[in-house]
Coordinates of C-alpha atoms (C1' of nucleotides) in Angstrom, one line a residue:
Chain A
X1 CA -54.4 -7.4 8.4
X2 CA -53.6 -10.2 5.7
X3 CA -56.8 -9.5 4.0
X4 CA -55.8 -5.8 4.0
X5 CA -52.7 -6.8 2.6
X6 CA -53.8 -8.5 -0.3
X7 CA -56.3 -5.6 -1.2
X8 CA -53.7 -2.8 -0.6
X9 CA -51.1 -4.5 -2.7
X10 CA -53.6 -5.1 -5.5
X11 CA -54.5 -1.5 -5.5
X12 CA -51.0 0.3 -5.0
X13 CA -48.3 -2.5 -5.4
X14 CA -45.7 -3.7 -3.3
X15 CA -43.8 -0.8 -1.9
X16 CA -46.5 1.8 -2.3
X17 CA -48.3 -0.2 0.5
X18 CA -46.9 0.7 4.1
X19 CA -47.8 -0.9 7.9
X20 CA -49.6 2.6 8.1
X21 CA -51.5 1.4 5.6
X22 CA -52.4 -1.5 6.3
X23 CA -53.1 -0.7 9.9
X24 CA -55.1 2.1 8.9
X25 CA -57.4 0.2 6.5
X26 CA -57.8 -2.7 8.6
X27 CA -58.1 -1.0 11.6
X28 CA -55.7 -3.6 13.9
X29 CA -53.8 -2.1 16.2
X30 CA -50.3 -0.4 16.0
X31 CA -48.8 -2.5 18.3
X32 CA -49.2 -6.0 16.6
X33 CA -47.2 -6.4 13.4
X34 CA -44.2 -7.2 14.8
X35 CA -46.3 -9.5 17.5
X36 CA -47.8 -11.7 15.0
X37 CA -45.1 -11.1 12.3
X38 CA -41.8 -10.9 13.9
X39 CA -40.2 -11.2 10.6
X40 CA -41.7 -7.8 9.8
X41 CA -43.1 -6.8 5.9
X42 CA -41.8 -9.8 4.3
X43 CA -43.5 -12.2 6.3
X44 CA -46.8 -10.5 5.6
X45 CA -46.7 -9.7 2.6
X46 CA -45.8 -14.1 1.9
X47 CA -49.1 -14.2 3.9
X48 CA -51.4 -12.3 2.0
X49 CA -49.5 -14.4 -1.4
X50 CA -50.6 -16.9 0.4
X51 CA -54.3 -16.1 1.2
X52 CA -54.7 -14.8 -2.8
X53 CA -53.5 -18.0 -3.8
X54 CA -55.3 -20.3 -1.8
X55 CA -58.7 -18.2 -2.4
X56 CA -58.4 -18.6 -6.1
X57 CA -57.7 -22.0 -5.7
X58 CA -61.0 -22.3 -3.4
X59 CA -63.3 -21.1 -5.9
X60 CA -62.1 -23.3 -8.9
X61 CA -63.2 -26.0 -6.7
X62 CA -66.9 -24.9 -7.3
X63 CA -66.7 -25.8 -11.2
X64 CA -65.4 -29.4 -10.8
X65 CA -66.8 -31.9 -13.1
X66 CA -68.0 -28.9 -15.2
X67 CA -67.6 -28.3 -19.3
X68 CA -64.3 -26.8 -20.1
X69 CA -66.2 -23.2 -20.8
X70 CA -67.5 -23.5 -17.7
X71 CA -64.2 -23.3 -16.1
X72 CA -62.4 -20.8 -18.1
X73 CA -65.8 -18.6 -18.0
X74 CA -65.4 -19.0 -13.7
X75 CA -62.1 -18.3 -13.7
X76 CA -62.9 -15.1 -15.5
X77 CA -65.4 -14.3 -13.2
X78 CA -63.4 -13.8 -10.3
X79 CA -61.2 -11.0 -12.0
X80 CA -64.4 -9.4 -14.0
X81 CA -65.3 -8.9 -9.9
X82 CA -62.0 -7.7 -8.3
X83 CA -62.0 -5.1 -11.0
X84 CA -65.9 -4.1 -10.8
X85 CA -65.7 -3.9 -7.1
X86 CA -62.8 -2.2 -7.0
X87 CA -64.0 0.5 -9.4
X88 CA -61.5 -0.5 -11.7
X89 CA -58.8 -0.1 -9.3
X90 CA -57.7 -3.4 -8.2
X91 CA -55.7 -5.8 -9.8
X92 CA -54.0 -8.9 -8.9
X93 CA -51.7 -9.0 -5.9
X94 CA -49.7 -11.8 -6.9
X95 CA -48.8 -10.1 -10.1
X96 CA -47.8 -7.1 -8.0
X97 CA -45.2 -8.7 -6.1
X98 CA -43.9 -10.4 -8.8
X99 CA -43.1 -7.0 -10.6
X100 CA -41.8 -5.1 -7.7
X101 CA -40.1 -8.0 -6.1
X102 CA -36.9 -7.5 -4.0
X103 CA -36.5 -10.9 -2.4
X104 CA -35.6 -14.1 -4.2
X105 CA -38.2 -15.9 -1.7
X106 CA -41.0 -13.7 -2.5
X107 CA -40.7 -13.8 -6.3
X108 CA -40.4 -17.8 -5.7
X109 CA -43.6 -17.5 -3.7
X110 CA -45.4 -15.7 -6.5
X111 CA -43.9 -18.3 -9.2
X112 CA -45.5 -21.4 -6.8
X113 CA -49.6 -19.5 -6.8
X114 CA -48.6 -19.1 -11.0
X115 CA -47.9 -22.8 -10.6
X116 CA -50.3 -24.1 -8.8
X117 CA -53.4 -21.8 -10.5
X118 CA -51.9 -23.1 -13.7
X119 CA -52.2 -27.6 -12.7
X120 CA -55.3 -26.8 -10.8
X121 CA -57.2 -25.6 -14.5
X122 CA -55.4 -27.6 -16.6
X123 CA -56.9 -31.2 -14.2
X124 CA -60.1 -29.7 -14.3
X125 CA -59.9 -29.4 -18.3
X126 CA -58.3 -32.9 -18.0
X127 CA -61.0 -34.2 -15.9
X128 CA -63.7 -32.6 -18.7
X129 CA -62.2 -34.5 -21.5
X130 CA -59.4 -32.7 -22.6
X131 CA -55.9 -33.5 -23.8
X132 CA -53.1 -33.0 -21.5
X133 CA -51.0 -30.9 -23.7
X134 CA -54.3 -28.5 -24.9
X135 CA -55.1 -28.5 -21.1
X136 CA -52.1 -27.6 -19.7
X137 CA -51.9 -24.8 -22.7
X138 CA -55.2 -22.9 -22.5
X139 CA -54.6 -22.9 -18.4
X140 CA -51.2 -21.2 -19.0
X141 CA -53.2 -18.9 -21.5
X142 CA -56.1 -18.1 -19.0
X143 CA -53.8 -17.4 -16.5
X144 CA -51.5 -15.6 -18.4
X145 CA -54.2 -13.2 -20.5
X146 CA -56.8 -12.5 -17.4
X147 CA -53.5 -10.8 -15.6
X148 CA -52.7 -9.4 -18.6
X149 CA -56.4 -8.0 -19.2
X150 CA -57.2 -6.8 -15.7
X151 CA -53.8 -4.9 -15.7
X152 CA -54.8 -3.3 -19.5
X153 CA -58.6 -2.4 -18.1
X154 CA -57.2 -0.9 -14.9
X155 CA -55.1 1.4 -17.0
X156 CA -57.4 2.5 -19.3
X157 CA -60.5 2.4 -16.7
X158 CA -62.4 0.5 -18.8
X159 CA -63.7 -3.0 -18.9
X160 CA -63.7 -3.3 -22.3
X161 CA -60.4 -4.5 -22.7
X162 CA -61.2 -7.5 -20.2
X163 CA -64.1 -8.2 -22.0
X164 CA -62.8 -8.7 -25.9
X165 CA -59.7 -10.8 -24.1
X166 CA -62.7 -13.2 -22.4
X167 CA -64.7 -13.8 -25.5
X168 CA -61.6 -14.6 -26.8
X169 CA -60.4 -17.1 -24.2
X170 CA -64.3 -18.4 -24.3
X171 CA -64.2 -18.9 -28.2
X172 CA -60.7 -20.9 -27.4
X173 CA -61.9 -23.4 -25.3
X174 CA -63.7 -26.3 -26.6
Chain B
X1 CA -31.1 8.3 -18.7
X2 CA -34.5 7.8 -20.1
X3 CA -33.0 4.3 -21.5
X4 CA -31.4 3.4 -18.0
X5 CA -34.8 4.1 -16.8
X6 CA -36.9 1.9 -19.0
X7 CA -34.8 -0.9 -18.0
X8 CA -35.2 -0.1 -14.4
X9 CA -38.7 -0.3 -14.0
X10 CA -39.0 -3.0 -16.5
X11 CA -36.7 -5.2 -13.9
X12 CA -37.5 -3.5 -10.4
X13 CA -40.8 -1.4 -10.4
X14 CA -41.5 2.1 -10.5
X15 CA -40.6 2.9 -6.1
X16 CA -37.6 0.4 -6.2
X17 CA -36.2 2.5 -8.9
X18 CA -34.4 5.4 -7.6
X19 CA -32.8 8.1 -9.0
X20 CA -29.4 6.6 -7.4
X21 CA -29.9 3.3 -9.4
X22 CA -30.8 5.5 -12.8
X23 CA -27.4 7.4 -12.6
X24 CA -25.8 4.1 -11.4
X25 CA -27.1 2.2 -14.4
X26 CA -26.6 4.8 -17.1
X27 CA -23.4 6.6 -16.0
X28 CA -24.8 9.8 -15.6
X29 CA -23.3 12.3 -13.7
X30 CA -25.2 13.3 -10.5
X31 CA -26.2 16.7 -10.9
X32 CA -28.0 16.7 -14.2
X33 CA -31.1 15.2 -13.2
X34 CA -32.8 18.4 -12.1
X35 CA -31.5 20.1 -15.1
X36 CA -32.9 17.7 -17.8
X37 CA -35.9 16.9 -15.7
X38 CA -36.7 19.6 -13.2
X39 CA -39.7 18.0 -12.6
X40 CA -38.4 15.2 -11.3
X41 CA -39.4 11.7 -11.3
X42 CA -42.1 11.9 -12.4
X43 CA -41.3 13.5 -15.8
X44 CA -38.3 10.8 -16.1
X45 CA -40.9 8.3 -15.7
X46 CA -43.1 9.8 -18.0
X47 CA -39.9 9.8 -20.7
X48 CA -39.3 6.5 -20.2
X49 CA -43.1 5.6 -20.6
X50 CA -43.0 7.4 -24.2
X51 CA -39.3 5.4 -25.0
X52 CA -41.1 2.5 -24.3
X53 CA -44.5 2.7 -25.9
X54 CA -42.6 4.4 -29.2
X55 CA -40.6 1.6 -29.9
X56 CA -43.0 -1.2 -29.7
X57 CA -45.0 1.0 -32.2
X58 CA -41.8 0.9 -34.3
X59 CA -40.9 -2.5 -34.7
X60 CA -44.4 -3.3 -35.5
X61 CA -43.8 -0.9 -38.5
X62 CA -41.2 -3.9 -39.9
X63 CA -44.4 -6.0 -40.3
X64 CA -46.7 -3.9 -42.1
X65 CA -48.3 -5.4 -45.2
X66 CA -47.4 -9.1 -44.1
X67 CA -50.3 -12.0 -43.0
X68 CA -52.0 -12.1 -39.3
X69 CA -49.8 -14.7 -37.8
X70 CA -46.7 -12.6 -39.3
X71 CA -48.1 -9.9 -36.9
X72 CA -48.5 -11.7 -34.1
X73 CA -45.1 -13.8 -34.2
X74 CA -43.1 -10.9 -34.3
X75 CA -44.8 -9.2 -31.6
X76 CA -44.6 -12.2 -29.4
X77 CA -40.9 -12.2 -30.6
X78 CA -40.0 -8.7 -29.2
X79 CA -41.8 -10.2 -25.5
X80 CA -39.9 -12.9 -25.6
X81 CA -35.9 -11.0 -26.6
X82 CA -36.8 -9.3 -23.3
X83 CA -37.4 -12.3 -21.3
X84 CA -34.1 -13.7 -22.6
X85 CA -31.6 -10.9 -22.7
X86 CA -32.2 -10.3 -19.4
X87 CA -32.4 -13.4 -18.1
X88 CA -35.5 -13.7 -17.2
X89 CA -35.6 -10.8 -14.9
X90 CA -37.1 -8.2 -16.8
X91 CA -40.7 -7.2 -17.5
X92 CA -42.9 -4.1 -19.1
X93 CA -42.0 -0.7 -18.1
X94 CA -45.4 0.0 -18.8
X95 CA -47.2 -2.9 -17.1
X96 CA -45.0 -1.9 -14.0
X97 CA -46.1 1.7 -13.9
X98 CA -49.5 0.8 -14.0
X99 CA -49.6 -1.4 -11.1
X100 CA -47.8 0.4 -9.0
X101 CA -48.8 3.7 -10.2
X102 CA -49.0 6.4 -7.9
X103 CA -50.2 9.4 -9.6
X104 CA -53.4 9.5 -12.4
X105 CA -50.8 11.1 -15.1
X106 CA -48.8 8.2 -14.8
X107 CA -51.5 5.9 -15.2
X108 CA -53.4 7.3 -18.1
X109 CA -50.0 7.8 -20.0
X110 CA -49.9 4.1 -19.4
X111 CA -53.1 3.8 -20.7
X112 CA -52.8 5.4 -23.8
X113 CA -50.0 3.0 -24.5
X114 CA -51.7 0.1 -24.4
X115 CA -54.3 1.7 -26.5
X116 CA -51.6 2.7 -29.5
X117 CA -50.7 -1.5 -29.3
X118 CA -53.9 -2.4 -29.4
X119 CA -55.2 -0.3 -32.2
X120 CA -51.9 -0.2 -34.1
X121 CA -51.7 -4.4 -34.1
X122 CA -55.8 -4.1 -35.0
X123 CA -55.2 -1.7 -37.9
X124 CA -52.6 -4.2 -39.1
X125 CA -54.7 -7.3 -38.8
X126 CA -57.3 -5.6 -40.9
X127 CA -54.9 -4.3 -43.8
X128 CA -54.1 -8.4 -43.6
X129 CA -57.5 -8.9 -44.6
X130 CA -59.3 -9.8 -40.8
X131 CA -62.9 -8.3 -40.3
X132 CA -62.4 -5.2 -37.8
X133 CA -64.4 -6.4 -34.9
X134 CA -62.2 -9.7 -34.9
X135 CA -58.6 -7.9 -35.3
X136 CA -59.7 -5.7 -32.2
X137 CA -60.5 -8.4 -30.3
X138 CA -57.3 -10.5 -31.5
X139 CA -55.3 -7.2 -30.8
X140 CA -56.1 -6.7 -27.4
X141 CA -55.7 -10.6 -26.3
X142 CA -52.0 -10.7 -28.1
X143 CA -51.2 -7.6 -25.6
X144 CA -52.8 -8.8 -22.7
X145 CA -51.6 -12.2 -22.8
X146 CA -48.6 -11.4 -23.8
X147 CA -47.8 -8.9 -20.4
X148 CA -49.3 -11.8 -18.3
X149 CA -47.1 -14.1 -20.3
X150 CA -44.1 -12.3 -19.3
X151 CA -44.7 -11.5 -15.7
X152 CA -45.7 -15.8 -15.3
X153 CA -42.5 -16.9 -16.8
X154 CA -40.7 -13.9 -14.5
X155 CA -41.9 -15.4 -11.2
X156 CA -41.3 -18.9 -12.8
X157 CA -38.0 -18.0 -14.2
X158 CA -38.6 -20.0 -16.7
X159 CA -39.6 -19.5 -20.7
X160 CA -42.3 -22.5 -20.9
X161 CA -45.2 -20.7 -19.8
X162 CA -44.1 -17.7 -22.1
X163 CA -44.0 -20.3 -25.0
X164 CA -47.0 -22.0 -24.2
X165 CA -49.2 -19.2 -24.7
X166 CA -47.5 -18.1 -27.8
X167 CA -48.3 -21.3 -29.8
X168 CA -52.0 -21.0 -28.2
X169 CA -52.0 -17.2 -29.8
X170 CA -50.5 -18.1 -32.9
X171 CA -53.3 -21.0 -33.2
X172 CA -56.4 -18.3 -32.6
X173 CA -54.4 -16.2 -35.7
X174 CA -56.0 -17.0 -38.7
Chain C
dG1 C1' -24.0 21.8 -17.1
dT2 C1' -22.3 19.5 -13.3
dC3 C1' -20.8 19.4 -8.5
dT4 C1' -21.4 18.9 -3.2
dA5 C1' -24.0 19.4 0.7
dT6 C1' -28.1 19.3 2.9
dA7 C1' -33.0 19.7 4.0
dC8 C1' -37.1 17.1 4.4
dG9 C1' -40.1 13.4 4.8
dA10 C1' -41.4 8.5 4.8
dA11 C1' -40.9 3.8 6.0
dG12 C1' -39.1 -0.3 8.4
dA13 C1' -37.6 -1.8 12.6
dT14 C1' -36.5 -1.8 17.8
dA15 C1' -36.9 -0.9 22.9
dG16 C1' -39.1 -0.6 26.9
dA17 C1' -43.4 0.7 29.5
dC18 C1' -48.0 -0.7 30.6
Chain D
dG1 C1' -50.8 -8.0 23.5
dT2 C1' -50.6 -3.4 22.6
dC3 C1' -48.7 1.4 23.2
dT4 C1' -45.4 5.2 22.5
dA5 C1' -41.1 6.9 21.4
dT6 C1' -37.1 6.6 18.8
dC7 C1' -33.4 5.0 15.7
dT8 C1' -31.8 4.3 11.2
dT9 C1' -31.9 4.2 6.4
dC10 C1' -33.1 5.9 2.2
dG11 C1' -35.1 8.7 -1.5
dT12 C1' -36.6 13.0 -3.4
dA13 C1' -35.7 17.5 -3.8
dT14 C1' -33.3 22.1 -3.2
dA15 C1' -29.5 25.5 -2.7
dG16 C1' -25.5 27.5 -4.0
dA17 C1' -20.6 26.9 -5.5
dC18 C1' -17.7 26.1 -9.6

DNA sequence: GTCTATACGAAGATAGAC
DNA sequence: GTCTATCTTCGTATAGAC
């Protein structure tokens, strides 16, 4: 159900996606959101921030000790996927909460996965050499222009937009 | 109305923003919606879309003529009077349609948008002198980032990530 | 043009049986 | 644990009076 979640909300956005929907895509039964989340909608929805977050998180641990390029290139990776499997329909379920956010503790939970997506890339650039101010920079920047790009590519159904904002972001790290 | 709107979606989404809250914000009296918009939301949206996309276009006409980082400071200056007139709460009307976007009309209206940015800040670029495939690509990053940019410091509620990848923008304008 | 009243449907949440 | 039924709220949209 909490991977549901995170798909539905990166496909429709927050309110758009309903229990029928998620129960209906992820096949659980009807009976068991308010079983295993008593606090109802908000409490899953903080879940599935909480899965996206840690996932990204996950797979920035397979570049470790790489080149700078080779960090900002994985992190590019992962949202060149979401939007090719997705048929260019996906984006970013984080950023979706964060737009359509009615609760103070959901938006704070969306500002914490920003946060910790943005230290996470800017030790790794640390840890290849670079400065702490330029690290902490071009993280903010990847961060910041890959949401950007995978909500301009989904709009236009394209993946050309994402794919002039990478060079880019490759040709701006050292 | 159409104004109200903007502001609406820009701080609350496309489904959080209800007709209630439009004639709420704007002073409207009740019973003209279906007269000015019979049909419906929709076609508000829609209006609000074209308010939206029409006056970026606009104040990028104040900078025509001037050098590349010109261009891109005063585009990153109209992100960033939105961050701080409203606190820090509101976003892109346009950024918020397209992620929660419900019907293909509103989403290739979106689209088309982001394409009148892009090429409007490329065609500038070039009359400053860049080669065309680098303006393009410059163009495109400035509006991607720059929406990622402003939904990070939203969820952060704060302006340092904003500002961080503004100086890292302004340093890849030659 | 603008008003009130209302129909209609959707979604979150709760209660109680099994 | 899961099911069904139901309550409540809310938002869009329509109808008809003024």
């Amino acid at each position: 159900m909490i991977e549901s979640t995170v798909t539905l909300l990166a496909m429709r956005g927050l309110q758009a996606t309903a229990f029928s929907d998620v129960l209906a895509h992820s096949g659980a039964p009807r009976g068991s959101i308010y079983h295993h989340f008593p606090e109802g909608k908000e409490q899953l929805v903080d879940a599935a921030l909480e899965l996206a977050g840690e996932r990204a998180l996950r797979v920035l641990d397979t570049v470790a000790g790489q080149p700078p390029k080779a960090v900002t290139a994985h992190f590019l990776d992962v949202w060149r996927e979401v939007l090719k499997r997705s048929g260019l329909r996906a984006g970013c379920a984080v950023l979706a909460v964060t737009v359509a956010a009615d609760s103070p503790d959901l938006l704070d939970h969306a500002a914490s996965i920003f946060r910790a997506w943005r230290r996470r890339l800017a030790e790794l650039y640390v840890t290849a050499g670079m400065a702490e101010a330029d690290a902490i920079r071009l993280a903010t920047t990847l961060v910041a222009a890959s949401e950007g790009a995978v909500v301009v590519s989904r709009a236009e159904r394209s993946l050309e937009p994402f794919e002039l904002v990478a060079q880019e972001l490759l040709a701006a790290t050292p």
